[in-house]
């Protein structure tokens, strides 16, 4: 994430920032990036500072080590002065790096909510809008009393809208990954305290869905909601209104998480990116697709399962020509449209075909074949180990590799993070090697990319 701010080649202070934010004891109730920044700095400097200072010192003044024994007292005083300057400068420099990283991270958190909200707004939204039942009654009593006096000092009525999202959405609203394993649950508990520990999450889901779909403040008694809250509600409503229609369906509620990370899928999402249901959960996030495209830069590449174009668009930036194949014509049309948003559609040839047949019939000999077939939907995660021979679609991994190798000896294979590693390695063939890249976004492993064939495998 935003590595362009981090110039330190030896030690990366941003890890200390993440270590703080994602630590088990992190206090979400009093979420304070400034405090995180301070603690991260302390940890970083205590653990790394001394070594860094020494390392840089000896690099700057190699002669010091050799001659220090023979310095007279005047020279010693000068060196001491120099050392103090060195310490001050470097401390300031690393403090600056960490500050940039902090600021950067804050911006990313805000952006993850859709570029319009700040993290403070969202936090306030939860705090202001989700009173516990007990508290609601208290507020209601107070509100009646105040309503008699003035309309300005008003509160939500009896059947007010509760804007509690389900647990994962709450984390996402705060810009946080939802998969920290058990830690996620602990954080959720803390977050729940922040909102409403007694409320029923299904009811909450119903409320949010109902309100989003009708685009009305169901049950809000006019005049009983402050202007500030009204503005926040409106903002949340506007964001929710932008969500694709099918995600409002009760059966597709889990899909909302993909919408929440739309800018990580396509940084130009707001310029009109089109995705169908399957592509929402299958598209390769842009940063990962970009990394893969750097690894697979060549003259001619075949993207055998191009979908809505997540990988193909990035290949167009690093490869001379891209052949993008998909069995679904609608996805191909969307891929073409999406590629035009990135200004690369002219570099991609879109072919409507079944790759299994294409690979047998074509005379094309690309430099590289890239495979990112369907994994059977998001439920791939439910298996502790994903069997790439049994569960990939439309056929097992070995079959896909065999077809691909008819076209090129070099193959990139995008696979689930829980893939059976023995099977992944076995695809290399007898006596051959492969390289398996773990694709991380921020602190989360999203998937694996395996590289096969001489010239692609770094170890060869
Ligand atoms: P995911 O596990 O569904 O999302 O997919 P996430 O956010 O890791 O889920 P969480 O529950 O851990 O929060 C992770 C990534 O894998 C997606 O962004 C896609 O790039 C990729 N992916 C997922 N599926 C189901 C497929 C698939 O069927 N085919 C391909 N090619 N990629 C997929
Ligand atoms: N890498 C893509 C997502 C691929 S999802 C991206 O980043 O956007 C897998 C795709 O394989 C789906 O679009 C699906 O339509 C396509 N597909 C499934 N079976 C196929 C086949 N036999 N031949 C070609 N494409 C196929």
Short mmCIF file of C-alpha atoms and ligand atoms in Angstrom, two decimals:
data_model
loop_
_atom_site.label_atom_id
_atom_site.label_comp_id
_atom_site.label_asym_id
_atom_site.label_seq_id
_atom_site.Cartn_x
_atom_site.Cartn_y
_atom_site.Cartn_z
CA UNK A 1 0.00 0.00 0.00
CA UNK A 2 1.39 3.34 -1.08
CA UNK A 3 4.97 2.22 -1.01
CA UNK A 4 5.93 5.31 -2.99
CA UNK A 5 6.06 7.26 0.26
CA UNK A 6 8.51 4.88 1.83
CA UNK A 7 12.04 5.44 0.80
CA UNK A 8 13.83 3.49 3.50
CA UNK A 9 15.45 0.48 1.93
CA UNK A 10 16.50 -1.09 5.19
CA UNK A 11 13.58 -0.81 7.53
CA UNK A 12 10.03 0.05 6.76
CA UNK A 13 8.34 2.07 9.54
CA UNK A 14 4.90 1.50 8.05
CA UNK A 15 4.93 -2.05 9.40
CA UNK A 16 4.93 -0.59 12.89
CA UNK A 17 1.87 1.42 11.94
CA UNK A 18 0.03 -1.68 10.81
CA UNK A 19 1.26 -3.65 13.79
CA UNK A 20 -0.45 -1.09 16.00
CA UNK A 21 -3.65 -0.88 14.02
CA UNK A 22 -4.10 -4.62 13.71
CA UNK A 23 -2.88 -5.60 17.16
CA UNK A 24 -5.18 -7.66 19.35
CA UNK A 25 -5.39 -4.96 21.99
CA UNK A 26 -6.24 -2.18 19.62
CA UNK A 27 -8.99 -0.09 21.12
CA UNK A 28 -11.55 0.51 18.41
CA UNK A 29 -13.80 2.37 20.77
CA UNK A 30 -11.23 5.12 20.98
CA UNK A 31 -9.93 4.84 17.48
CA UNK A 32 -7.31 7.52 17.16
CA UNK A 33 -4.88 7.50 14.27
CA UNK A 34 -2.74 10.16 15.91
CA UNK A 35 -2.18 7.95 18.95
CA UNK A 36 -1.47 4.96 16.70
CA UNK A 37 1.07 7.05 14.90
CA UNK A 38 2.80 8.07 18.14
CA UNK A 39 2.99 4.54 19.51
CA UNK A 40 4.13 3.17 16.16
CA UNK A 41 6.88 5.75 16.12
CA UNK A 42 8.03 4.88 19.63
CA UNK A 43 8.14 1.17 18.84
CA UNK A 44 9.88 1.70 15.55
CA UNK A 45 12.52 4.05 16.88
CA UNK A 46 13.21 2.02 20.00
CA UNK A 47 13.66 -1.18 18.06
CA UNK A 48 15.26 0.07 14.87
CA UNK A 49 16.51 3.57 15.58
CA UNK A 50 19.90 2.75 17.04
CA UNK A 51 20.87 0.32 14.31
CA UNK A 52 19.65 2.69 11.63
CA UNK A 53 21.67 5.57 13.02
CA UNK A 54 24.82 3.48 13.19
CA UNK A 55 24.35 1.96 9.79
CA UNK A 56 23.83 5.32 8.11
CA UNK A 57 26.67 6.88 10.08
CA UNK A 58 29.24 4.33 8.96
CA UNK A 59 27.98 4.55 5.42
CA UNK A 60 28.38 8.32 5.48
CA UNK A 61 31.71 8.41 7.25
CA UNK A 62 33.56 5.17 6.49
CA UNK A 63 36.77 6.69 7.76
CA UNK A 64 35.35 7.10 11.27
CA UNK A 65 35.64 3.41 12.10
CA UNK A 66 39.28 3.22 11.08
CA UNK A 67 40.48 6.46 12.58
CA UNK A 68 38.38 6.93 15.71
CA UNK A 69 41.07 5.44 17.93
CA UNK A 70 43.56 8.15 16.96
CA UNK A 71 41.33 11.24 17.34
CA UNK A 72 42.62 13.98 19.60
CA UNK A 73 40.22 15.72 21.96
CA UNK A 74 39.44 18.56 19.55
CA UNK A 75 38.64 16.10 16.77
CA UNK A 76 36.54 14.05 19.14
CA UNK A 77 34.46 17.13 20.00
CA UNK A 78 33.90 17.84 16.30
CA UNK A 79 32.89 14.28 15.60
CA UNK A 80 30.48 14.42 18.51
CA UNK A 81 28.89 17.53 17.11
CA UNK A 82 28.56 15.83 13.74
CA UNK A 83 27.00 12.76 15.37
CA UNK A 84 24.38 14.91 17.11
CA UNK A 85 23.44 16.55 13.83
CA UNK A 86 23.26 13.15 12.20
CA UNK A 87 20.90 11.89 14.93
CA UNK A 88 18.65 14.93 14.66
CA UNK A 89 18.47 14.79 10.89
CA UNK A 90 17.73 11.12 10.69
CA UNK A 91 15.16 11.23 13.47
CA UNK A 92 13.36 14.00 11.61
CA UNK A 93 13.61 12.13 8.34
CA UNK A 94 12.12 8.89 9.68
CA UNK A 95 9.47 10.75 11.61
CA UNK A 96 8.50 12.37 8.33
CA UNK A 97 8.34 9.03 6.54
CA UNK A 98 6.10 7.57 9.20
CA UNK A 99 3.90 10.69 9.22
CA UNK A 100 3.42 10.42 5.47
CA UNK A 101 2.55 6.77 5.82
CA UNK A 102 0.04 7.59 8.58
CA UNK A 103 -1.57 10.32 6.55
CA UNK A 104 -1.59 8.15 3.52
CA UNK A 105 -3.26 5.35 5.41
CA UNK A 106 -5.89 7.73 6.75
CA UNK A 107 -6.65 8.82 3.19
CA UNK A 108 -6.97 5.24 2.08
CA UNK A 109 -9.38 4.50 4.88
CA UNK A 110 -11.48 7.42 3.77
CA UNK A 111 -11.25 6.48 0.13
CA UNK A 112 -12.34 2.94 0.89
CA UNK A 113 -15.69 4.36 1.88
CA UNK A 114 -16.13 5.90 -1.53
CA UNK A 115 -14.09 9.09 -1.56
CA UNK A 116 -16.91 11.14 -0.14
CA UNK A 117 -16.84 10.31 3.54
CA UNK A 118 -14.11 10.89 6.06
CA UNK A 119 -13.40 8.30 8.71
CA UNK A 120 -14.60 10.79 11.30
CA UNK A 121 -17.95 11.14 9.51
CA UNK A 122 -18.41 7.42 9.44
CA UNK A 123 -17.48 7.02 13.07
CA UNK A 124 -19.87 9.76 14.00
CA UNK A 125 -22.55 8.14 11.88
CA UNK A 126 -22.31 5.01 13.99
CA UNK A 127 -22.09 6.88 17.22
CA UNK A 128 -24.96 9.20 16.51
CA UNK A 129 -27.32 6.87 14.79
CA UNK A 130 -27.06 3.62 16.67
CA UNK A 131 -28.25 4.12 20.16
CA UNK A 132 -28.89 1.02 22.19
CA UNK A 133 -32.54 0.35 22.94
CA UNK A 134 -32.09 1.54 26.48
CA UNK A 135 -30.36 4.62 25.28
CA UNK A 136 -32.95 5.19 22.58
CA UNK A 137 -35.67 5.31 25.22
CA UNK A 138 -33.64 7.75 27.20
CA UNK A 139 -33.03 9.87 24.13
CA UNK A 140 -36.67 9.63 23.18
CA UNK A 141 -37.76 10.90 26.56
CA UNK A 142 -35.30 13.72 26.30
CA UNK A 143 -36.34 14.36 22.74
CA UNK A 144 -40.01 14.78 23.67
CA UNK A 145 -39.05 17.20 26.35
CA UNK A 146 -36.85 19.15 24.01
CA UNK A 147 -39.22 18.93 21.07
CA UNK A 148 -41.73 20.87 23.06
CA UNK A 149 -39.19 23.62 23.50
CA UNK A 150 -37.57 23.73 20.13
CA UNK A 151 -37.54 21.76 16.91
CA UNK A 152 -33.82 22.23 16.45
CA UNK A 153 -32.95 20.04 19.43
CA UNK A 154 -34.58 16.90 18.23
CA UNK A 155 -33.87 13.18 18.08
CA UNK A 156 -34.94 10.08 16.26
CA UNK A 157 -38.49 8.96 16.90
CA UNK A 158 -39.77 5.64 18.18
CA UNK A 159 -39.51 3.69 14.95
CA UNK A 160 -36.44 5.45 13.68
CA UNK A 161 -34.13 3.95 11.14
CA UNK A 162 -31.20 2.04 12.61
CA UNK A 163 -28.23 2.27 10.30
CA UNK A 164 -26.37 -0.68 11.79
CA UNK A 165 -24.84 -2.71 9.02
CA UNK A 166 -24.02 -6.30 9.64
CA UNK A 167 -20.72 -6.95 11.36
CA UNK A 168 -18.50 -7.17 8.32
CA UNK A 169 -19.93 -4.07 6.79
CA UNK A 170 -19.26 -2.16 9.98
CA UNK A 171 -15.60 -3.07 9.76
CA UNK A 172 -15.53 -2.20 6.11
CA UNK A 173 -17.08 1.16 6.78
CA UNK A 174 -14.17 1.81 9.04
CA UNK A 175 -11.96 0.87 6.13
CA UNK A 176 -10.66 -2.29 7.74
CA UNK A 177 -10.10 -5.68 6.23
CA UNK A 178 -12.60 -8.16 7.63
CA UNK A 179 -10.36 -11.17 7.74
CA UNK A 180 -8.17 -11.08 10.79
CA UNK A 181 -9.33 -14.51 11.89
CA UNK A 182 -10.26 -14.50 15.55
CA UNK A 183 -9.02 -10.97 16.02
CA UNK A 184 -11.72 -9.74 13.68
CA UNK A 185 -14.31 -11.11 16.07
CA UNK A 186 -12.75 -9.38 19.05
CA UNK A 187 -12.65 -6.11 17.19
CA UNK A 188 -16.25 -6.60 16.22
CA UNK A 189 -17.22 -7.06 19.83
CA UNK A 190 -15.56 -3.78 20.65
CA UNK A 191 -17.16 -2.14 17.68
CA UNK A 192 -20.51 -3.53 18.73
CA UNK A 193 -20.16 -1.81 22.08
CA UNK A 194 -19.71 1.35 20.12
CA UNK A 195 -23.01 0.79 18.41
CA UNK A 196 -25.80 -1.39 19.75
CA UNK A 197 -25.07 -4.54 21.67
CA UNK A 198 -28.72 -5.47 22.12
CA UNK A 199 -29.88 -5.13 18.54
CA UNK A 200 -30.66 -8.04 16.28
CA UNK A 201 -28.36 -8.04 13.28
CA UNK A 202 -30.97 -9.57 10.95
CA UNK A 203 -33.37 -6.80 11.79
CA UNK A 204 -30.62 -4.32 11.12
CA UNK A 205 -29.92 -5.89 7.76
CA UNK A 206 -33.58 -5.76 6.89
CA UNK A 207 -33.72 -2.14 7.82
CA UNK A 208 -30.72 -1.12 5.80
CA UNK A 209 -31.86 -3.09 2.78
CA UNK A 210 -35.37 -1.74 3.02
CA UNK A 211 -34.19 1.80 3.35
CA UNK A 212 -31.65 1.53 0.60
CA UNK A 213 -34.05 -0.01 -1.86
CA UNK A 214 -36.90 2.38 -1.30
CA UNK A 215 -34.47 5.25 -0.94
CA UNK A 216 -36.64 6.60 1.83
CA UNK A 217 -36.12 7.15 5.49
CA UNK A 218 -38.59 4.52 6.51
CA UNK A 219 -40.27 5.36 9.77
CA UNK A 220 -38.35 8.52 10.48
CA UNK A 221 -40.65 11.06 11.97
CA UNK A 222 -40.05 14.29 10.20
CA UNK A 223 -38.92 17.05 12.43
CA UNK A 224 -37.46 14.60 14.91
CA UNK A 225 -34.11 14.28 13.25
CA UNK A 226 -31.38 16.83 13.55
CA UNK A 227 -30.02 18.51 10.46
CA UNK A 228 -26.59 17.06 11.12
CA UNK A 229 -27.92 13.53 11.34
CA UNK A 230 -30.10 14.13 8.33
CA UNK A 231 -27.04 15.11 6.31
CA UNK A 232 -25.24 11.97 7.40
CA UNK A 233 -28.21 9.81 6.61
CA UNK A 234 -28.42 11.39 3.20
CA UNK A 235 -24.75 10.70 2.54
CA UNK A 236 -25.13 7.06 3.50
CA UNK A 237 -28.28 6.85 1.38
CA UNK A 238 -26.51 8.33 -1.64
CA UNK A 239 -23.69 5.82 -1.30
CA UNK A 240 -26.15 2.96 -0.90
CA UNK A 241 -28.12 4.12 -3.93
CA UNK A 242 -25.03 3.71 -6.10
CA UNK A 243 -24.79 0.03 -5.20
CA UNK A 244 -25.77 -2.38 -8.00
CA UNK A 245 -29.41 -3.37 -7.88
CA UNK A 246 -28.81 -7.11 -7.47
CA UNK A 247 -26.84 -6.57 -4.26
CA UNK A 248 -30.01 -5.35 -2.57
CA UNK A 249 -31.53 -8.78 -2.95
CA UNK A 250 -31.55 -10.69 0.30
CA UNK A 251 -29.75 -13.64 -1.31
CA UNK A 252 -26.94 -11.41 -2.50
CA UNK A 253 -26.29 -9.59 0.73
CA UNK A 254 -22.80 -11.10 0.99
CA UNK A 255 -21.92 -9.40 -2.28
CA UNK A 256 -21.98 -5.97 -0.63
CA UNK A 257 -18.44 -6.59 0.61
CA UNK A 258 -17.20 -6.57 -2.97
CA UNK A 259 -18.92 -3.25 -3.61
CA UNK A 260 -17.25 -1.79 -0.57
CA UNK A 261 -13.87 -2.53 -2.12
CA UNK A 262 -14.80 -1.37 -5.63
CA UNK A 263 -11.91 1.10 -5.82
CA UNK A 264 -9.44 -1.62 -4.99
CA UNK A 265 -10.86 -3.67 -7.88
CA UNK A 266 -10.70 -0.74 -10.28
CA UNK A 267 -9.20 2.58 -9.24
CA UNK A 268 -11.28 4.20 -12.00
CA UNK A 269 -14.46 2.54 -10.79
CA UNK A 270 -16.38 5.80 -10.71
CA UNK A 271 -15.73 6.44 -14.37
CA UNK A 272 -18.29 3.80 -15.28
CA UNK A 273 -16.72 0.37 -14.78
CA UNK A 274 -19.18 -2.42 -15.59
CA UNK A 275 -19.27 -5.76 -13.79
CA UNK A 276 -21.77 -8.59 -13.73
CA UNK A 277 -22.49 -10.67 -10.65
CA UNK A 278 -19.77 -13.30 -11.22
CA UNK A 279 -17.18 -10.69 -12.05
CA UNK A 280 -17.73 -8.79 -8.82
CA UNK A 281 -16.20 -11.67 -6.90
CA UNK A 282 -13.84 -12.94 -9.62
CA UNK A 283 -12.08 -9.86 -10.95
CA UNK A 284 -8.43 -9.53 -9.97
CA UNK A 285 -7.89 -6.38 -7.84
CA UNK A 286 -6.04 -3.76 -9.83
CA UNK A 287 -2.83 -3.67 -7.81
CA UNK A 288 -2.46 -7.44 -8.04
CA UNK A 289 -3.29 -7.44 -11.75
CA UNK A 290 -0.66 -4.74 -12.25
CA UNK A 291 1.98 -6.77 -10.41
CA UNK A 292 1.15 -9.86 -12.50
CA UNK A 293 1.34 -7.80 -15.68
CA UNK A 294 4.84 -6.67 -14.77
CA UNK A 295 5.91 -10.26 -14.21
CA UNK A 296 4.33 -11.39 -17.47
CA UNK A 297 5.43 -8.53 -19.72
CA UNK A 298 5.94 -9.91 -23.25
CA UNK A 299 5.01 -9.33 -26.89
CA UNK A 300 1.88 -11.48 -27.06
CA UNK A 301 -0.12 -12.82 -24.14
CA UNK A 302 -3.32 -14.87 -24.04
CA UNK A 303 -5.67 -14.12 -21.14
CA UNK A 304 -7.67 -17.34 -21.40
CA UNK A 305 -10.45 -16.39 -18.97
CA UNK A 306 -10.61 -12.64 -19.25
CA UNK A 307 -13.98 -11.96 -17.58
CA UNK A 308 -14.62 -8.23 -17.29
CA UNK A 309 -11.00 -7.42 -17.98
CA UNK A 310 -9.25 -6.95 -14.61
CA UNK A 311 -6.08 -8.70 -15.83
CA UNK A 312 -6.39 -7.97 -19.55
CA UNK A 313 -6.43 -4.20 -18.95
CA UNK A 314 -3.17 -4.37 -17.01
CA UNK A 315 -1.54 -6.73 -19.53
CA UNK A 316 -2.29 -4.11 -22.17
CA UNK A 317 0.08 -1.77 -20.35
CA UNK A 318 3.02 -4.16 -20.30
CA UNK A 319 2.51 -6.44 -23.30
CA UNK A 320 2.65 -5.67 -27.01
CA UNK A 321 -0.68 -7.36 -27.71
CA UNK A 322 -3.32 -9.07 -25.59
CA UNK A 323 -5.70 -11.81 -26.73
CA UNK A 324 -8.57 -11.81 -24.23
CA UNK A 325 -10.87 -14.83 -24.36
CA UNK A 326 -14.12 -15.48 -22.54
CA UNK A 327 -16.99 -17.86 -23.05
CA UNK A 328 -19.50 -15.22 -21.98
CA UNK A 329 -20.19 -12.55 -24.61
CA UNK A 330 -21.70 -10.14 -22.08
CA UNK A 331 -18.54 -10.19 -19.99
CA UNK A 332 -16.45 -9.61 -23.08
CA UNK A 333 -18.52 -6.53 -23.95
CA UNK A 334 -18.03 -5.24 -20.40
CA UNK A 335 -14.29 -5.97 -20.60
CA UNK A 336 -14.07 -3.94 -23.80
CA UNK A 337 -15.95 -1.08 -22.22
CA UNK A 338 -13.76 -1.22 -19.10
CA UNK A 339 -10.61 -1.31 -21.21
CA UNK A 340 -11.74 1.86 -22.95
CA UNK A 341 -11.98 3.58 -19.55
CA UNK A 342 -8.31 2.76 -19.07
CA UNK A 343 -7.56 3.83 -22.66
CA UNK A 344 -6.21 0.42 -23.70
CA UNK A 345 -9.04 -1.23 -25.65
CA UNK A 346 -7.09 -0.82 -28.90
CA UNK A 347 -4.35 -3.10 -27.56
CA UNK A 348 -6.68 -5.98 -26.73
CA UNK A 349 -8.29 -8.42 -29.12
CA UNK A 350 -11.47 -9.75 -27.53
CA UNK A 351 -12.39 -13.28 -28.60
CA UNK A 352 -15.69 -14.89 -27.72
CA UNK A 353 -14.75 -18.55 -27.32
CA UNK A 354 -14.49 -21.57 -25.10
CA UNK A 355 -10.80 -21.70 -24.21
CA UNK A 356 -10.87 -25.50 -24.19
CA UNK A 357 -11.78 -25.51 -27.88
CA UNK A 358 -9.74 -22.44 -28.76
CA UNK A 359 -6.56 -23.99 -27.37
CA UNK A 360 -6.99 -27.10 -29.49
CA UNK A 361 -7.87 -25.30 -32.72
CA UNK A 362 -5.68 -22.19 -32.78
CA UNK A 363 -2.41 -21.71 -34.67
CA UNK A 364 -1.59 -18.76 -32.41
CA UNK A 365 1.65 -19.13 -30.45
CA UNK A 366 1.69 -16.51 -27.71
CA UNK A 367 4.70 -15.89 -25.48
CA UNK A 368 2.67 -16.55 -22.36
CA UNK A 369 -0.75 -17.96 -21.42
CA UNK A 370 -2.45 -16.57 -18.33
CA UNK A 371 -5.11 -18.67 -16.60
CA UNK A 372 -7.66 -17.32 -14.12
CA UNK A 373 -10.55 -19.75 -14.43
CA UNK A 374 -13.66 -19.86 -12.21
CA UNK A 375 -13.07 -21.31 -8.75
CA UNK A 376 -16.70 -22.19 -8.13
CA UNK A 377 -17.70 -18.92 -6.47
CA UNK A 378 -16.75 -17.34 -3.12
CA UNK A 379 -17.45 -20.63 -1.32
CA UNK A 380 -14.02 -21.81 -2.39
CA UNK A 381 -12.92 -20.44 0.99
CA UNK A 382 -14.99 -22.98 2.88
CA UNK A 383 -12.56 -25.76 2.08
CA UNK A 384 -9.46 -25.82 4.23
CA UNK A 385 -7.46 -26.93 1.18
CA UNK A 386 -8.72 -26.21 -2.31
CA UNK A 387 -8.29 -29.15 -4.66
CA UNK A 388 -7.24 -27.56 -7.95
CA UNK A 389 -7.79 -30.78 -9.88
CA UNK A 390 -11.34 -31.36 -8.64
CA UNK A 391 -12.77 -27.91 -7.99
CA UNK A 392 -11.57 -25.57 -10.71
CA UNK A 393 -13.92 -24.93 -13.63
CA UNK A 394 -14.41 -25.87 -16.41
CA UNK A 395 -11.76 -28.62 -16.00
CA UNK A 396 -8.97 -29.53 -13.57
CA UNK A 397 -5.69 -27.63 -13.37
CA UNK A 398 -3.60 -30.34 -15.12
CA UNK A 399 -5.95 -30.34 -18.08
CA UNK A 400 -5.78 -26.54 -18.34
CA UNK A 401 -1.98 -26.63 -18.12
CA UNK A 402 -1.76 -29.24 -20.85
CA UNK A 403 -3.91 -27.16 -23.18
CA UNK A 404 -1.95 -24.01 -22.38
CA UNK A 405 1.40 -25.69 -22.94
CA UNK A 406 0.29 -26.55 -26.48
CA UNK A 407 0.37 -22.79 -27.04
CA UNK A 408 3.32 -21.74 -24.91
CA UNK A 409 5.78 -23.20 -22.42
CA UNK A 410 5.23 -20.20 -20.15
CA UNK A 411 2.09 -20.11 -18.07
CA UNK A 412 0.84 -17.86 -15.25
CA UNK A 413 -1.91 -19.39 -13.11
CA UNK A 414 -4.08 -17.32 -10.74
CA UNK A 415 -5.29 -19.59 -7.96
CA UNK A 416 -7.10 -19.56 -4.60
CA UNK A 417 -4.95 -18.75 -1.58
CA UNK A 418 -5.93 -22.09 -0.01
CA UNK A 419 -4.85 -24.14 -3.05
CA UNK A 420 -3.31 -27.53 -2.45
CA UNK A 421 0.36 -26.62 -2.78
CA UNK A 422 1.49 -30.13 -3.69
CA UNK A 423 -0.83 -29.99 -6.68
CA UNK A 424 0.34 -26.48 -7.60
CA UNK A 425 3.97 -27.61 -7.60
CA UNK A 426 3.17 -30.83 -9.43
CA UNK A 427 1.90 -28.77 -12.37
CA UNK A 428 5.53 -27.83 -13.12
CA UNK A 429 6.14 -31.30 -14.53
CA UNK A 430 8.90 -33.77 -13.67
CA UNK A 431 12.21 -32.12 -12.83
CA UNK A 432 10.82 -28.65 -13.44
CA UNK A 433 10.37 -25.75 -11.07
CA UNK A 434 7.66 -23.21 -10.51
CA UNK A 435 7.43 -20.00 -8.55
CA UNK A 436 4.48 -19.29 -6.34
CA UNK A 437 3.77 -15.66 -5.59
CA UNK A 438 1.56 -14.75 -2.64
CA UNK A 439 -0.63 -11.85 -3.68
CA UNK A 440 -1.17 -9.47 -0.80
CA UNK A 441 -3.35 -6.38 -0.62
CA UNK A 442 -2.41 -4.35 2.40
CA UNK A 443 -2.01 -6.98 5.09
CA UNK A 444 -4.25 -9.62 3.52
CA UNK A 445 -3.36 -12.49 1.27
CA UNK A 446 -5.90 -12.43 -1.54
CA UNK A 447 -4.72 -15.18 -3.85
CA UNK A 448 -1.71 -17.02 -5.34
CA UNK A 449 -0.11 -16.69 -8.73
CA UNK A 450 1.99 -19.61 -9.89
CA UNK A 451 4.51 -19.12 -12.67
CA UNK A 452 5.66 -22.00 -14.88
CA UNK A 453 8.21 -22.33 -17.65
CA UNK A 454 11.77 -21.33 -18.28
CA UNK A 455 12.25 -17.59 -18.22
CA UNK A 456 9.22 -17.02 -16.03
CA UNK A 457 10.47 -18.84 -12.96
CA UNK A 458 13.03 -16.67 -11.23
CA UNK A 459 14.71 -19.62 -9.55
CA UNK A 460 15.57 -21.28 -12.90
P1 LIG B 1 -12.67 -13.58 -2.04
O1 LIG B 1 -12.01 -14.58 -1.15
O2 LIG B 1 -14.04 -13.89 -2.49
O3 LIG B 1 -12.62 -12.14 -1.47
O4 LIG B 1 -11.77 -13.45 -3.33
P2 LIG B 1 -11.96 -11.69 -0.10
O5 LIG B 1 -12.12 -10.23 -0.05
O6 LIG B 1 -10.58 -12.21 -0.02
O7 LIG B 1 -12.94 -12.41 0.88
P3 LIG B 1 -12.92 -12.38 2.44
O8 LIG B 1 -14.13 -13.16 2.82
O9 LIG B 1 -11.65 -13.05 2.85
O10 LIG B 1 -12.98 -10.95 2.81
C1 LIG B 1 -10.46 -12.92 -3.31
C2 LIG B 1 -10.02 -12.66 -4.70
O11 LIG B 1 -9.90 -13.91 -5.38
C3 LIG B 1 -11.02 -11.88 -5.55
O12 LIG B 1 -10.82 -10.50 -5.42
C4 LIG B 1 -10.71 -12.35 -6.93
O13 LIG B 1 -9.62 -11.64 -7.45
C5 LIG B 1 -10.26 -13.77 -6.72
N1 LIG B 1 -11.34 -14.72 -7.03
C6 LIG B 1 -12.32 -15.09 -6.21
N2 LIG B 1 -13.10 -16.00 -6.84
C7 LIG B 1 -14.24 -16.64 -6.30
C8 LIG B 1 -12.55 -16.20 -8.09
C9 LIG B 1 -12.88 -17.05 -9.19
O14 LIG B 1 -13.84 -17.80 -9.18
N3 LIG B 1 -12.06 -16.99 -10.25
C10 LIG B 1 -10.98 -16.17 -10.31
N4 LIG B 1 -10.23 -16.15 -11.39
N5 LIG B 1 -10.65 -15.35 -9.28
C11 LIG B 1 -11.44 -15.39 -8.19
N1 LIG B 2 -9.28 -12.56 -14.50
C1 LIG B 2 -10.60 -12.02 -14.74
C2 LIG B 2 -11.69 -12.79 -14.05
C3 LIG B 2 -11.85 -14.21 -14.56
S1 LIG B 2 -13.24 -15.00 -13.88
C4 LIG B 2 -10.60 -10.55 -14.30
O1 LIG B 2 -9.67 -10.11 -13.61
O2 LIG B 2 -11.53 -9.84 -14.65
C5 LIG B 2 -13.34 -16.43 -14.86
C6 LIG B 2 -13.93 -16.21 -16.23
O3 LIG B 2 -13.83 -17.43 -16.98
C7 LIG B 2 -15.41 -15.84 -16.26
O4 LIG B 2 -15.55 -14.60 -16.86
C8 LIG B 2 -16.07 -16.91 -17.12
O5 LIG B 2 -17.06 -16.42 -18.00
C9 LIG B 2 -14.88 -17.44 -17.90
N2 LIG B 2 -14.99 -18.82 -18.42
C10 LIG B 2 -15.56 -19.88 -17.82
N3 LIG B 2 -15.41 -20.97 -18.59
C11 LIG B 2 -14.73 -20.60 -19.69
C12 LIG B 2 -14.25 -21.28 -20.83
N4 LIG B 2 -14.47 -22.57 -21.01
N5 LIG B 2 -13.55 -20.57 -21.75
C13 LIG B 2 -13.33 -19.25 -21.58
N6 LIG B 2 -13.77 -18.56 -20.53
C14 LIG B 2 -14.46 -19.22 -19.59
#
